[in-house]
Amino acid sequence: MAFPSAQELRWARQRREHVRQAGSQLEMVLPLREGTGSPLFCAPPLVGVSWCYLALSQRIRSGNPVFGLQSRGLRRQEPLPVDMAELARDFADQIRRVQPDGPHHLFGWSLGGNMAHAIAEELERRGHEVGLLVLGDATPALPYSFGRAADNAWRVCNFVLREFGYQPAIAQDEPEPEARLLALVRARPGLGFDSWPDERVLTLPKVVRNNLAISQAHRPGRVSCPVLFLSATRKQPPTAKKVASWRPHAGGAIDAVDVDCLHEHMLLPQPVQQLAAAISARLL
């Protein structure tokens, strides 16, 4: 069995701390930091919650308020979006309740970048100004394997465990992966996630599968707003190739900043300093 690296352990500790800080806050718009000026809205990554942006929110030097957008279905049983267009309309509505007038600023890391781009499209379609769209190492088209991963319950449950700071320990041949997920959570009290009722814990794999499915099926359009691309440079395609993949979906130039980290560690303290500096310099 492979042992986790120092970075993976650091990531797990940070995740657990975020759960302790914000684990009961599942509203669709989560205030992460107060401030003045136009807010920065952070679209959730695959898991559907935006607590991962807590570290970033405290390092935005411009003083702008920061909000995390979070997936439907986490607080209560309700229909999940059937496609990315519905998700974008929903989040655009939520943003405009908080900030009726632009310019609107958007950020999304990983799959959150795809969501942020779709939200920017929707806001521009409605005639609203998007001041800045920040893509955190996102790719415009997800590999087909991402969509197929949603059919593997054990993979999805292991992903949920990892995202909440637990060691993923569900085997491929596990006959009841969701029951095993619950057992592993209940066996580690004190991490924050264990206080959730069973039905809420089991909602997370559903949200993950849905986010995977709608993102894999989505074909992004085109935005006219300024775009900043934050590129993780360790074990990744070169920045130029990633930026080129977004050019058909951006009307203007794409500004790129290299971040010396793996994609999955982009929100750890050292990389997040680079992210925050790059975003702060461009916020109105």
mmCIF file of C-alpha atoms in Angstrom:
data_model
loop_
_atom_site.group_PDB
_atom_site.id
_atom_site.type_symbol
_atom_site.label_atom_id
_atom_site.label_comp_id
_atom_site.label_asym_id
_atom_site.label_seq_id
_atom_site.Cartn_x
_atom_site.Cartn_y
_atom_site.Cartn_z
ATOM 1 C CA MET A 1 0.000 0.000 0.000
ATOM 2 C CA ALA A 2 1.350 3.429 -0.958
ATOM 3 C CA PHE A 3 1.864 5.839 1.910
ATOM 4 C CA PRO A 4 0.608 9.419 1.531
ATOM 5 C CA SER A 5 3.212 12.062 0.765
ATOM 6 C CA ALA A 6 3.925 15.023 3.038
ATOM 7 C CA GLN A 7 1.867 17.237 0.707
ATOM 8 C CA GLU A 8 -1.044 14.799 0.803
ATOM 9 C CA LEU A 9 -0.954 14.730 4.593
ATOM 10 C CA ARG A 10 -0.840 18.533 4.674
ATOM 11 C CA TRP A 11 -3.820 18.655 2.303
ATOM 12 C CA ALA A 12 -5.774 16.198 4.474
ATOM 13 C CA ARG A 13 -5.097 18.277 7.604
ATOM 14 C CA GLN A 14 -6.195 21.435 5.826
ATOM 15 C CA ARG A 15 -9.380 19.747 4.622
ATOM 16 C CA ARG A 16 -10.226 18.552 8.127
ATOM 17 C CA GLU A 17 -9.656 22.043 9.509
ATOM 18 C CA HIS A 18 -11.970 23.501 6.860
ATOM 19 C CA VAL A 19 -14.662 20.974 7.784
ATOM 20 C CA ARG A 20 -14.343 21.988 11.436
ATOM 21 C CA GLN A 21 -14.602 25.667 10.507
ATOM 22 C CA ALA A 22 -17.441 25.491 7.991
ATOM 23 C CA GLY A 23 -18.863 21.973 8.032
ATOM 24 C CA SER A 24 -22.337 23.051 9.089
ATOM 25 C CA GLN A 25 -22.572 25.839 6.509
ATOM 26 C CA LEU A 26 -24.156 24.424 3.374
ATOM 27 C CA GLU A 27 -26.120 27.371 2.003
ATOM 28 C CA MET A 28 -25.686 28.026 -1.712
ATOM 29 C CA VAL A 29 -23.829 31.296 -1.068
ATOM 30 C CA LEU A 30 -21.331 30.981 1.759
ATOM 31 C CA PRO A 31 -19.714 34.214 3.050
ATOM 32 C CA LEU A 32 -15.990 33.525 3.394
ATOM 33 C CA ARG A 33 -14.749 37.042 4.077
ATOM 34 C CA GLU A 34 -16.256 40.475 4.541
ATOM 35 C CA GLY A 35 -14.847 43.423 2.646
ATOM 36 C CA THR A 36 -15.530 46.370 0.413
ATOM 37 C CA GLY A 37 -15.772 46.605 -3.357
ATOM 38 C CA SER A 38 -17.017 44.025 -5.819
ATOM 39 C CA PRO A 39 -17.144 40.484 -4.383
ATOM 40 C CA LEU A 40 -15.209 37.489 -5.659
ATOM 41 C CA PHE A 41 -17.522 34.486 -6.103
ATOM 42 C CA CYS A 42 -15.801 31.073 -5.984
ATOM 43 C CA ALA A 43 -17.500 28.191 -7.809
ATOM 44 C CA PRO A 44 -17.270 24.819 -6.054
ATOM 45 C CA PRO A 45 -14.978 22.029 -7.194
ATOM 46 C CA LEU A 46 -16.296 18.539 -7.879
ATOM 47 C CA VAL A 47 -17.336 17.769 -4.303
ATOM 48 C CA GLY A 48 -19.820 20.661 -4.364
ATOM 49 C CA VAL A 49 -18.693 22.582 -1.255
ATOM 50 C CA SER A 50 -16.493 25.686 -1.234
ATOM 51 C CA TRP A 51 -14.760 25.427 2.122
ATOM 52 C CA CYS A 52 -11.507 24.796 0.226
ATOM 53 C CA TYR A 53 -11.440 28.528 -0.580
ATOM 54 C CA LEU A 54 -11.176 29.594 3.073
ATOM 55 C CA ALA A 55 -7.374 29.860 2.870
ATOM 56 C CA LEU A 56 -7.561 31.866 -0.356
ATOM 57 C CA SER A 57 -10.199 34.236 0.990
ATOM 58 C CA GLN A 58 -7.962 35.337 3.860
ATOM 59 C CA ARG A 59 -5.097 36.163 1.512
ATOM 60 C CA ILE A 60 -6.885 38.327 -1.060
ATOM 61 C CA ARG A 61 -5.071 41.597 -0.426
ATOM 62 C CA SER A 62 -7.491 43.872 -2.238
ATOM 63 C CA GLY A 63 -10.060 43.764 0.573
ATOM 64 C CA ASN A 64 -12.860 42.533 -1.693
ATOM 65 C CA PRO A 65 -15.478 40.325 -0.011
ATOM 66 C CA VAL A 66 -15.294 36.638 -0.937
ATOM 67 C CA PHE A 67 -18.204 34.202 -1.270
ATOM 68 C CA GLY A 68 -18.218 30.477 -1.946
ATOM 69 C CA LEU A 69 -20.926 29.026 -4.183
ATOM 70 C CA GLN A 70 -22.136 25.555 -3.163
ATOM 71 C CA SER A 71 -24.115 22.842 -4.898
ATOM 72 C CA ARG A 72 -27.805 22.234 -4.392
ATOM 73 C CA GLY A 73 -28.901 19.145 -2.511
ATOM 74 C CA LEU A 74 -26.472 19.433 0.391
ATOM 75 C CA ARG A 75 -28.736 21.058 2.989
ATOM 76 C CA ARG A 76 -31.923 19.235 2.046
ATOM 77 C CA GLN A 77 -33.326 16.818 -0.490
ATOM 78 C CA GLU A 78 -34.039 18.696 -3.720
ATOM 79 C CA PRO A 79 -33.621 18.190 -7.475
ATOM 80 C CA LEU A 80 -30.051 18.531 -8.752
ATOM 81 C CA PRO A 81 -29.320 20.488 -11.960
ATOM 82 C CA VAL A 82 -29.862 18.460 -15.120
ATOM 83 C CA ASP A 83 -27.083 20.202 -17.042
ATOM 84 C CA MET A 84 -24.434 22.905 -16.729
ATOM 85 C CA ALA A 85 -26.769 25.534 -18.192
ATOM 86 C CA GLU A 86 -29.258 25.015 -15.355
ATOM 87 C CA LEU A 87 -26.453 25.116 -12.785
ATOM 88 C CA ALA A 88 -25.123 28.367 -14.306
ATOM 89 C CA ARG A 89 -28.576 29.991 -14.282
ATOM 90 C CA ASP A 90 -29.071 29.000 -10.667
ATOM 91 C CA PHE A 91 -25.696 30.348 -9.526
ATOM 92 C CA ALA A 92 -26.128 33.529 -11.602
ATOM 93 C CA ASP A 93 -29.424 34.141 -9.784
ATOM 94 C CA GLN A 94 -27.701 33.627 -6.423
ATOM 95 C CA ILE A 95 -24.871 36.003 -7.346
ATOM 96 C CA ARG A 96 -27.245 38.755 -8.404
ATOM 97 C CA ARG A 97 -29.169 38.483 -5.131
ATOM 98 C CA VAL A 98 -25.931 39.296 -3.323
ATOM 99 C CA GLN A 99 -24.606 41.738 -5.930
ATOM 100 C CA PRO A 100 -27.320 43.145 -8.224
ATOM 101 C CA ASP A 101 -24.910 45.181 -10.345
ATOM 102 C CA GLY A 102 -21.560 44.298 -11.869
ATOM 103 C CA PRO A 103 -18.785 44.012 -12.451
ATOM 104 C CA HIS A 104 -19.003 40.414 -11.228
ATOM 105 C CA HIS A 105 -15.769 38.554 -10.435
ATOM 106 C CA LEU A 106 -15.603 34.757 -10.635
ATOM 107 C CA PHE A 107 -13.058 32.129 -9.671
ATOM 108 C CA GLY A 108 -13.110 28.366 -9.865
ATOM 109 C CA TRP A 109 -10.446 25.780 -9.145
ATOM 110 C CA SER A 110 -10.456 22.472 -11.026
ATOM 111 C CA LEU A 111 -14.041 21.585 -12.001
ATOM 112 C CA GLY A 112 -15.062 24.854 -10.371
ATOM 113 C CA GLY A 113 -13.328 26.579 -13.277
ATOM 114 C CA ASN A 114 -15.753 24.968 -15.707
ATOM 115 C CA MET A 115 -18.642 26.115 -13.544
ATOM 116 C CA ALA A 116 -17.233 29.636 -13.252
ATOM 117 C CA HIS A 117 -16.879 29.873 -17.041
ATOM 118 C CA ALA A 118 -20.475 28.722 -17.517
ATOM 119 C CA ILE A 119 -21.682 31.269 -14.931
ATOM 120 C CA ALA A 120 -19.746 34.013 -16.715
ATOM 121 C CA GLU A 121 -21.435 32.992 -19.977
ATOM 122 C CA GLU A 122 -24.845 33.201 -18.329
ATOM 123 C CA LEU A 123 -24.202 36.588 -16.738
ATOM 124 C CA GLU A 124 -22.957 38.022 -20.031
ATOM 125 C CA ARG A 125 -25.932 36.508 -21.853
ATOM 126 C CA ARG A 126 -28.156 38.512 -19.494
ATOM 127 C CA GLY A 127 -26.214 41.682 -20.288
ATOM 128 C CA HIS A 128 -24.231 41.895 -17.036
ATOM 129 C CA GLU A 129 -20.567 42.792 -16.861
ATOM 130 C CA VAL A 130 -18.063 40.188 -15.717
ATOM 131 C CA GLY A 131 -14.987 42.032 -14.524
ATOM 132 C CA LEU A 132 -12.722 39.001 -14.130
ATOM 133 C CA LEU A 133 -12.933 35.252 -14.708
ATOM 134 C CA VAL A 134 -10.204 33.240 -12.995
ATOM 135 C CA LEU A 135 -9.696 29.616 -14.048
ATOM 136 C CA GLY A 136 -7.726 27.549 -11.549
ATOM 137 C CA ASP A 137 -6.052 24.884 -13.702
ATOM 138 C CA ALA A 138 -9.352 23.822 -15.282
ATOM 139 C CA THR A 139 -9.742 22.119 -18.669
ATOM 140 C CA PRO A 140 -12.585 23.069 -21.034
ATOM 141 C CA ALA A 141 -13.449 19.474 -21.923
ATOM 142 C CA LEU A 142 -13.286 16.704 -19.347
ATOM 143 C CA PRO A 143 -11.949 13.321 -20.441
ATOM 144 C CA TYR A 144 -14.582 10.671 -21.124
ATOM 145 C CA SER A 145 -13.134 8.671 -18.233
ATOM 146 C CA PHE A 146 -14.345 11.369 -15.818
ATOM 147 C CA GLY A 147 -17.937 10.713 -16.794
ATOM 148 C CA ARG A 148 -17.483 6.965 -16.510
ATOM 149 C CA ALA A 149 -15.993 7.383 -13.033
ATOM 150 C CA ALA A 150 -19.436 8.397 -11.835
ATOM 151 C CA ASP A 151 -20.584 4.804 -12.441
ATOM 152 C CA ASN A 152 -17.984 3.449 -9.997
ATOM 153 C CA ALA A 153 -19.514 3.965 -6.572
ATOM 154 C CA TRP A 154 -16.356 2.887 -4.742
ATOM 155 C CA ARG A 155 -14.292 5.510 -6.596
ATOM 156 C CA VAL A 156 -16.808 8.240 -5.848
ATOM 157 C CA CYS A 157 -16.969 7.300 -2.154
ATOM 158 C CA ASN A 158 -13.167 7.238 -1.901
ATOM 159 C CA PHE A 159 -13.098 10.673 -3.513
ATOM 160 C CA VAL A 160 -15.540 11.971 -0.903
ATOM 161 C CA LEU A 161 -13.383 10.555 1.892
ATOM 162 C CA ARG A 162 -10.251 12.157 0.466
ATOM 163 C CA GLU A 163 -11.955 15.519 0.006
ATOM 164 C CA PHE A 164 -12.968 15.572 3.670
ATOM 165 C CA GLY A 165 -9.527 14.653 4.964
ATOM 166 C CA TYR A 166 -10.018 10.914 5.495
ATOM 167 C CA GLN A 167 -7.835 8.132 4.136
ATOM 168 C CA PRO A 168 -9.680 6.571 1.155
ATOM 169 C CA ALA A 169 -10.016 2.899 2.071
ATOM 170 C CA ILE A 170 -12.895 1.452 0.038
ATOM 171 C CA ALA A 171 -11.872 -1.506 -2.121
ATOM 172 C CA GLN A 172 -13.018 -1.961 -5.701
ATOM 173 C CA ASP A 173 -14.826 -5.180 -4.777
ATOM 174 C CA GLU A 174 -16.647 -3.614 -1.818
ATOM 175 C CA PRO A 175 -20.295 -4.752 -2.213
ATOM 176 C CA GLU A 176 -21.761 -1.748 -0.360
ATOM 177 C CA PRO A 177 -19.389 1.208 -0.807
ATOM 178 C CA GLU A 178 -21.786 3.783 0.621
ATOM 179 C CA ALA A 179 -22.314 1.750 3.787
ATOM 180 C CA ARG A 180 -18.535 1.428 4.048
ATOM 181 C CA LEU A 181 -18.227 5.208 3.591
ATOM 182 C CA LEU A 182 -20.542 5.762 6.545
ATOM 183 C CA ALA A 183 -18.661 3.233 8.668
ATOM 184 C CA LEU A 184 -15.312 4.896 7.989
ATOM 185 C CA VAL A 185 -16.711 8.331 8.840
ATOM 186 C CA ARG A 186 -18.312 7.105 12.067
ATOM 187 C CA ALA A 187 -15.057 5.361 13.051
ATOM 188 C CA ARG A 188 -13.146 8.685 13.104
ATOM 189 C CA PRO A 189 -15.033 11.000 15.480
ATOM 190 C CA GLY A 190 -13.865 14.549 15.956
ATOM 191 C CA LEU A 191 -13.029 15.377 12.342
ATOM 192 C CA GLY A 192 -16.172 17.475 11.817
ATOM 193 C CA PHE A 193 -17.745 15.388 9.076
ATOM 194 C CA ASP A 194 -18.837 12.684 11.540
ATOM 195 C CA SER A 195 -21.495 14.985 13.046
ATOM 196 C CA TRP A 196 -23.486 14.934 9.799
ATOM 197 C CA PRO A 197 -26.598 12.720 9.719
ATOM 198 C CA ASP A 198 -26.377 9.630 7.504
ATOM 199 C CA GLU A 199 -28.617 11.029 4.794
ATOM 200 C CA ARG A 200 -26.453 14.138 4.421
ATOM 201 C CA VAL A 201 -23.243 12.130 4.168
ATOM 202 C CA LEU A 202 -24.839 9.944 1.499
ATOM 203 C CA THR A 203 -25.931 13.027 -0.445
ATOM 204 C CA LEU A 204 -22.288 13.834 -1.224
ATOM 205 C CA PRO A 205 -21.714 10.903 -3.622
ATOM 206 C CA LYS A 206 -24.922 11.903 -5.424
ATOM 207 C CA VAL A 207 -23.734 15.506 -5.803
ATOM 208 C CA VAL A 208 -20.319 14.327 -7.011
ATOM 209 C CA ARG A 209 -21.851 12.001 -9.599
ATOM 210 C CA ASN A 210 -24.161 14.726 -10.835
ATOM 211 C CA ASN A 211 -21.381 17.314 -11.076
ATOM 212 C CA LEU A 212 -19.256 14.801 -12.991
ATOM 213 C CA ALA A 213 -22.056 13.940 -15.392
ATOM 214 C CA ILE A 214 -23.130 17.483 -16.254
ATOM 215 C CA SER A 215 -19.540 18.696 -16.576
ATOM 216 C CA GLN A 216 -18.508 15.829 -18.820
ATOM 217 C CA ALA A 217 -21.503 16.501 -21.082
ATOM 218 C CA HIS A 218 -20.956 20.281 -21.149
ATOM 219 C CA ARG A 219 -19.485 22.100 -24.147
ATOM 220 C CA PRO A 220 -18.425 25.604 -23.091
ATOM 221 C CA GLY A 221 -19.333 28.596 -25.193
ATOM 222 C CA ARG A 222 -17.483 31.888 -25.312
ATOM 223 C CA VAL A 223 -17.044 34.785 -22.889
ATOM 224 C CA SER A 224 -15.826 38.301 -23.597
ATOM 225 C CA CYS A 225 -14.568 39.168 -20.110
ATOM 226 C CA PRO A 226 -10.905 39.264 -19.015
ATOM 227 C CA VAL A 227 -9.628 35.763 -18.220
ATOM 228 C CA LEU A 228 -6.823 34.841 -15.845
ATOM 229 C CA PHE A 229 -5.550 31.267 -16.036
ATOM 230 C CA LEU A 230 -3.672 29.903 -13.022
ATOM 231 C CA SER A 231 -1.594 26.933 -14.135
ATOM 232 C CA ALA A 232 -0.251 24.194 -11.863
ATOM 233 C CA THR A 233 3.130 23.351 -13.398
ATOM 234 C CA ARG A 234 4.151 20.075 -11.731
ATOM 235 C CA LYS A 235 3.370 16.903 -13.695
ATOM 236 C CA GLN A 236 0.946 18.742 -15.935
ATOM 237 C CA PRO A 237 0.748 19.644 -19.635
ATOM 238 C CA PRO A 238 2.624 22.878 -20.332
ATOM 239 C CA THR A 239 0.852 26.106 -19.534
ATOM 240 C CA ALA A 240 0.801 27.163 -23.195
ATOM 241 C CA LYS A 241 -1.134 24.025 -24.143
ATOM 242 C CA LYS A 242 -3.683 24.517 -21.376
ATOM 243 C CA VAL A 243 -4.186 28.157 -22.254
ATOM 244 C CA ALA A 244 -4.578 27.276 -25.944
ATOM 245 C CA SER A 245 -7.413 24.894 -25.054
ATOM 246 C CA TRP A 246 -9.382 27.846 -23.622
ATOM 247 C CA ARG A 247 -8.764 30.302 -26.492
ATOM 248 C CA PRO A 248 -11.878 29.260 -28.470
ATOM 249 C CA HIS A 249 -13.903 30.023 -25.343
ATOM 250 C CA ALA A 250 -12.506 33.501 -24.589
ATOM 251 C CA GLY A 251 -13.051 36.612 -26.675
ATOM 252 C CA GLY A 252 -9.933 38.420 -25.498
ATOM 253 C CA ALA A 253 -6.440 37.617 -24.338
ATOM 254 C CA ILE A 254 -5.911 35.053 -21.602
ATOM 255 C CA ASP A 255 -3.423 36.121 -18.952
ATOM 256 C CA ALA A 256 -1.553 33.148 -17.463
ATOM 257 C CA VAL A 257 0.340 32.736 -14.189
ATOM 258 C CA ASP A 258 2.417 29.651 -13.388
ATOM 259 C CA VAL A 259 1.999 28.149 -9.927
ATOM 260 C CA ASP A 260 4.673 25.707 -8.760
ATOM 261 C CA CYS A 261 2.508 22.858 -7.456
ATOM 262 C CA LEU A 262 0.438 19.853 -8.416
ATOM 263 C CA HIS A 263 -3.119 20.479 -9.549
ATOM 264 C CA GLU A 264 -4.569 18.840 -6.452
ATOM 265 C CA HIS A 265 -2.412 20.939 -4.089
ATOM 266 C CA MET A 266 -3.203 24.332 -5.579
ATOM 267 C CA LEU A 267 -4.987 25.589 -2.450
ATOM 268 C CA LEU A 268 -2.262 24.677 0.038
ATOM 269 C CA PRO A 269 -0.679 27.680 1.836
ATOM 270 C CA GLN A 270 2.361 28.241 -0.397
ATOM 271 C CA PRO A 271 0.590 27.977 -3.781
ATOM 272 C CA VAL A 272 -2.416 29.888 -2.489
ATOM 273 C CA GLN A 273 -0.143 32.864 -1.799
ATOM 274 C CA GLN A 274 0.615 32.986 -5.536
ATOM 275 C CA LEU A 275 -3.048 32.596 -6.427
ATOM 276 C CA ALA A 276 -4.120 35.339 -4.052
ATOM 277 C CA ALA A 277 -1.432 37.739 -5.291
ATOM 278 C CA ALA A 278 -2.390 37.174 -8.936
ATOM 279 C CA ILE A 279 -6.113 37.617 -8.261
ATOM 280 C CA SER A 280 -5.651 40.609 -5.938
ATOM 281 C CA ALA A 281 -3.660 42.474 -8.578
ATOM 282 C CA ARG A 282 -6.558 42.213 -11.027
ATOM 283 C CA LEU A 283 -9.631 42.798 -8.865
ATOM 284 C CA LEU A 284 -11.451 46.118 -9.225
#
